Coordinates of C-alpha atoms and ligand atoms in Angstrom, one line a residue:
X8 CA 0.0 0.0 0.0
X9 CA 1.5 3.3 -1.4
X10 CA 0.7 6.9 -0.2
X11 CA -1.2 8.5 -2.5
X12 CA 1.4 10.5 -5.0
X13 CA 0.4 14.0 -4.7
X14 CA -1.2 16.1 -1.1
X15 CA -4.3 16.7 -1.8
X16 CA -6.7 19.7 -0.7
X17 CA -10.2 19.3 -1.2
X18 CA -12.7 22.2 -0.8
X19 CA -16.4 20.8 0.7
X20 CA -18.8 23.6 0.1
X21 CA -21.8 21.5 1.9
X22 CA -25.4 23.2 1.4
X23 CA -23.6 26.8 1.7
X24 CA -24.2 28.4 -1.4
X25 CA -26.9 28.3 -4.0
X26 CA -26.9 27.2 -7.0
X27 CA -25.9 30.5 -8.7
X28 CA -23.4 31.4 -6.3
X29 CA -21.5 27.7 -6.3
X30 CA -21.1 28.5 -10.1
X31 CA -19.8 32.3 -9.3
X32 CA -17.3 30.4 -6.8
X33 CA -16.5 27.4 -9.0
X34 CA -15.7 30.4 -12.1
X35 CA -13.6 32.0 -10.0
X36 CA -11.1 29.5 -8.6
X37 CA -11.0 27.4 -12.6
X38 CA -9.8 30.5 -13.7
X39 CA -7.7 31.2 -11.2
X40 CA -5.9 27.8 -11.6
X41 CA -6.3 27.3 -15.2
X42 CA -3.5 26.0 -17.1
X43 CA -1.0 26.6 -13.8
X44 CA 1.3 23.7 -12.7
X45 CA 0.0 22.8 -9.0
X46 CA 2.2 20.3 -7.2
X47 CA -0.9 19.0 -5.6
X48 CA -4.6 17.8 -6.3
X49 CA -7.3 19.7 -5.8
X50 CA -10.4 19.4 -5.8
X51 CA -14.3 21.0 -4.9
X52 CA -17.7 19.6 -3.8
X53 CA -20.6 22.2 -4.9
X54 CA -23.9 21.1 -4.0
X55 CA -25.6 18.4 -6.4
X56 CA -27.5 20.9 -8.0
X57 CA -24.0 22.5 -9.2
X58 CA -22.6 19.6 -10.2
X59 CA -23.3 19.8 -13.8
X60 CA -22.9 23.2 -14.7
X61 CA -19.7 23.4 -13.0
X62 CA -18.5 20.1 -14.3
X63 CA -19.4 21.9 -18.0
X64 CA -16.4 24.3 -17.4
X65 CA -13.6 23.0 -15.1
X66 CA -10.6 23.2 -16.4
X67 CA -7.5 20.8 -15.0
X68 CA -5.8 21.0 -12.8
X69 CA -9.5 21.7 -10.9
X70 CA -11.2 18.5 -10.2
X71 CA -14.7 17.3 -9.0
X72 CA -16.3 15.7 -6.3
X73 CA -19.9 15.2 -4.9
X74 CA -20.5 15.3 -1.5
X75 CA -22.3 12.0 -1.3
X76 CA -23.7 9.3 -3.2
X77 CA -26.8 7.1 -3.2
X78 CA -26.1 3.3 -2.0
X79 CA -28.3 2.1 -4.6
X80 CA -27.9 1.4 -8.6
X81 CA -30.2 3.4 -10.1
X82 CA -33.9 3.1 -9.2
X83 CA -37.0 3.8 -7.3
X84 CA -35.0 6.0 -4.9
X85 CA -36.8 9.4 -4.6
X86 CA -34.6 12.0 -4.0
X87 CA -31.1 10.1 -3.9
X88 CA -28.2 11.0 -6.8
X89 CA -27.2 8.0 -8.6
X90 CA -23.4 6.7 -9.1
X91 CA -24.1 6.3 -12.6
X92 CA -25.0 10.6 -13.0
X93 CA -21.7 11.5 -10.7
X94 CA -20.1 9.4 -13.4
X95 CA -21.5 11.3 -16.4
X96 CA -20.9 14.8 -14.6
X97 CA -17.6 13.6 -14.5
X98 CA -16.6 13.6 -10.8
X99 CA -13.5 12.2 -9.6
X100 CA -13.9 12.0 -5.9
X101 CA -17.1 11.2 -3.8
X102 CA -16.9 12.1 0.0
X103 CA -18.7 9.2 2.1
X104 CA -19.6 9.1 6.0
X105 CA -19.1 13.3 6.0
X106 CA -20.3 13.6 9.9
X107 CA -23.0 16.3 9.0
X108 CA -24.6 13.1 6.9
X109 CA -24.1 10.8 9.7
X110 CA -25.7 12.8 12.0
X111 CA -28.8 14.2 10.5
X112 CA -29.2 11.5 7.2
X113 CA -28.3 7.6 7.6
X114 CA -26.6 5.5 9.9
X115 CA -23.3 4.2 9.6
X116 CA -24.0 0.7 8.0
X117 CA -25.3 2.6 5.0
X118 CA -21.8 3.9 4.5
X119 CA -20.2 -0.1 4.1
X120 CA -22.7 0.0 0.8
X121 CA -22.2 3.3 -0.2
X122 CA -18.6 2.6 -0.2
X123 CA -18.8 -0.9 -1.8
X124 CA -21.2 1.4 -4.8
X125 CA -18.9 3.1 -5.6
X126 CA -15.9 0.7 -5.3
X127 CA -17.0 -2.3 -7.1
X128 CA -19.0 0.0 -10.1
X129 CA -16.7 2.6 -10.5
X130 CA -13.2 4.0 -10.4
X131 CA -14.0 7.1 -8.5
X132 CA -12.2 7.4 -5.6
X133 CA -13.9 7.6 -2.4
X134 CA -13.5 10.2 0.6
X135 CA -14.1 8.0 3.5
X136 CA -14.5 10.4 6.3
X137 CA -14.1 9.3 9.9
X138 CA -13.9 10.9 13.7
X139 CA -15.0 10.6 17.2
X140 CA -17.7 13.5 18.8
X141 CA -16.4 15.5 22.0
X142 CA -18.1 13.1 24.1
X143 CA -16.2 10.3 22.9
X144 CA -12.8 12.2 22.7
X145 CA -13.2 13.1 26.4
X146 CA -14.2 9.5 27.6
X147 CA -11.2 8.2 26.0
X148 CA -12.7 6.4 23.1
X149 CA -11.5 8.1 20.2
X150 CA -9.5 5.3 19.1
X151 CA -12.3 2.6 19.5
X152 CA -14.8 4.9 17.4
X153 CA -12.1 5.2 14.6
X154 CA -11.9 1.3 14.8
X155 CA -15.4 0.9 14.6
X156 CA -15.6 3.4 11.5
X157 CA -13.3 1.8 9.3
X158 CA -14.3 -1.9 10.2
X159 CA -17.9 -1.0 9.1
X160 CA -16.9 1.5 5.8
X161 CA -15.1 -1.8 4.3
X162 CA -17.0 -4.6 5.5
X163 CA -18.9 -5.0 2.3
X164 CA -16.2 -4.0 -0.2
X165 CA -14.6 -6.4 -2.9
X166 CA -10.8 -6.1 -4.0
X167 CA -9.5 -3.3 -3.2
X168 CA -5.9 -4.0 -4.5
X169 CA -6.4 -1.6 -7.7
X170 CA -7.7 0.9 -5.8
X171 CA -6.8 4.2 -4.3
X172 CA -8.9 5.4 -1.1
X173 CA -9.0 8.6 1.0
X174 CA -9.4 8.7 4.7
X175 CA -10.6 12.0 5.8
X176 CA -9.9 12.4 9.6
X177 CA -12.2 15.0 10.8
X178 CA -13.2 15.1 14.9
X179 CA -16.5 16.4 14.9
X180 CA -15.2 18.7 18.0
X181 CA -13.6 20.5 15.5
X182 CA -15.7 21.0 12.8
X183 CA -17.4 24.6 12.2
X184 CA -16.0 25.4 15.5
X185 CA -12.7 27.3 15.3
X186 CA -11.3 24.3 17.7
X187 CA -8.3 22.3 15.9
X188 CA -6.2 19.3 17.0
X189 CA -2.4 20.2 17.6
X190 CA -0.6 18.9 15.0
X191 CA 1.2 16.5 17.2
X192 CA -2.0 14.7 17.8
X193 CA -3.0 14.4 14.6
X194 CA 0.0 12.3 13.4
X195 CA -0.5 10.2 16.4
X196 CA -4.0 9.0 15.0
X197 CA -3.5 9.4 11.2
X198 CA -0.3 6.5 11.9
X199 CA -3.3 4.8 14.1
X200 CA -5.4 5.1 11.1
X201 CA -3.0 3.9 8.6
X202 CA -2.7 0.8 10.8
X203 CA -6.1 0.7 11.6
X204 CA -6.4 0.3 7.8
X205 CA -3.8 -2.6 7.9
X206 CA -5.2 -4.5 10.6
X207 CA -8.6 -4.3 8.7
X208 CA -8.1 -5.3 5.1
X209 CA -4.9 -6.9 5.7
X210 CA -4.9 -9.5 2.7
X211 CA -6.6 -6.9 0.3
X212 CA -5.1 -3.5 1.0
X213 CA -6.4 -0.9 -1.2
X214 CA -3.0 -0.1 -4.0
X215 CA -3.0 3.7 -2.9
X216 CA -4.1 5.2 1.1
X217 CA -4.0 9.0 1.7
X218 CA -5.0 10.2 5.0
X219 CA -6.0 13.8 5.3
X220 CA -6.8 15.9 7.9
X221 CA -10.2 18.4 8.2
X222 CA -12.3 20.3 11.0
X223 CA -11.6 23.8 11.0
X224 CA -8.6 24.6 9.0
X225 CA -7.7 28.8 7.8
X226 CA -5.0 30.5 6.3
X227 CA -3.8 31.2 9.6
X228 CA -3.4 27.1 10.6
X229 CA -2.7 25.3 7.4
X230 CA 1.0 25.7 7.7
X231 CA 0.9 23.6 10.8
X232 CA -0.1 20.7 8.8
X233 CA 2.2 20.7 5.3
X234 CA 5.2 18.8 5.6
X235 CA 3.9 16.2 7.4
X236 CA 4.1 13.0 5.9
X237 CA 1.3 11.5 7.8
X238 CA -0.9 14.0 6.5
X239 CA -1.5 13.3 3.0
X240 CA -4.2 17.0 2.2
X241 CA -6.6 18.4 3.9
X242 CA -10.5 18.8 3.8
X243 CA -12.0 22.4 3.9
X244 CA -15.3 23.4 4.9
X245 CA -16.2 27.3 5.5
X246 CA -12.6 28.6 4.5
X247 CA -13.2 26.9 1.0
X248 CA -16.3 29.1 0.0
X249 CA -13.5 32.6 -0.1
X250 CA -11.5 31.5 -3.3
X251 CA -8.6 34.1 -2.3
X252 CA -8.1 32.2 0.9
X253 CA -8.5 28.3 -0.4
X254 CA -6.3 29.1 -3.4
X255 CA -3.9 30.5 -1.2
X256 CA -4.2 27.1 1.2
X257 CA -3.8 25.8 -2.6
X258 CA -0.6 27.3 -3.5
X259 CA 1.2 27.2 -0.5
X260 CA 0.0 23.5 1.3
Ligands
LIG310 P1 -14.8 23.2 8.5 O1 -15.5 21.9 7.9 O2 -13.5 23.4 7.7 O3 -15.7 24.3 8.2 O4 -14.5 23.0 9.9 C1 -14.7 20.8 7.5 C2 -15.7 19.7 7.0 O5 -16.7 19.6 7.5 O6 -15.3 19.0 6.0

């Protein structure tokens, strides 16, 4: 199992913006980074509804995502956004398990077939995003929740030998909240992780693993976080939706 090759920094714009105003952002940051050489990925999330439009004009090195993804085929699913559609639109990255979904949207067994969807039919690369609440950090569970997280997300999945995979680690103390882990303690648990991952699929490990690190990251902390080679990118809520300061998290990560 190989890191992936490149950091990678991934803008998550969740339900933030409206349509018209994920298209204003996504113009902004393709033109920005049109045609430049960028020693890392990058990538956004707009809302579904953006999807297509945006997916009309991005330009490399700008890549897509969607921010989640149905665990069915396509079907009598009212309301869901099939695998088959992200495909069209292009998308090469899907986040799964975001906290905000697991919280307010589907339990975590849904996430084993939402990741084996999008494994087994496709060769987008999944955002697996994992992390313990407050509660859990301060009764000393963190690690068993993480456990727990990853056992489930790949209990269904076939060979993942061929495949690359992101781990997003993102506590949900420090999401939206202006709270961050030290750095310190976040290579403690993305090594955990990577082990984690080891323990778990230890006679089909997926070809590439990048573990990156999200819950309220600025311009002002990024720096704390590059040149770690734990941390493999980072995932951005609120500081992606002002293109000056996630292209300047882009240039300088
Ligand atoms: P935040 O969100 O950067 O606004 O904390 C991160 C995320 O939820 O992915």
């Amino acid at each position: 199992m190989k890191n992936i090759s490149k950091k990678i920094i991934i803008g998550n714009w969740k339900m933030n913006l409206s349509y018209k105003d994920s298209v204003i952002l996504g113009k902004k940051i393709i033109n920005n980074l049109k045609g430049k050489r960028i020693k890392n990925e990058v990538v956004i999330l707009p809302d579904f509804s953006a999807l297509s439009s945006i997916s009309q004009i991005i330009k490399k090195p700008l890549v897509l995502g969607a921010q989640d993804i149905a665990k069915n085929k396509l079907g009598a699913y009212t309301g869901e956004v099939s695998l088959e559609s992200l495909k069209q639109l292009n998308c090469s990255y899907i986040l799964i398990g975001h906290s905000e979904r697991r919280q307010y949207f589907f339990d975590d067994e849904m996430i084993a077939d939402k990741m084996k969807n999008v494994l087994e039919n496709s060769n987008i690369t999944p955002i697996l995003c994992i992390g313990e609440t407050l509660g859990q950090k301060r009764s000393g569970k963190t690690l068993l929740v993480l456990e727990k997280q990853i056992k489930t997300a790949f209990s269904k999945v076939g060979k993942l030998t061929n495949k690359k995979i992101i781990i997003a680690y993102e506590p949900v103390w420090a999401i939206g909240t202006g709270r961050i882990i030290t750095v310190a303690d976040a290579i403690v648990i993305h090594k955990k992780i990577k082990s984690l991952v080891e323990k778990i699929c230890h006679n089909n490990l997926p070809k590439e693993l990048g573990i990156i690190y999200g819950g309220s990251i600025n311009i002002n902390n990024f720096s704390n976080f590059k040149d770690c080679s734990d941390i493999s990118g980072l995932l951005i809520g609120g500081t992606s939706l002002k293109a000056g300061d996630f292209l300047n998290i882009v240039n300088n990560f």
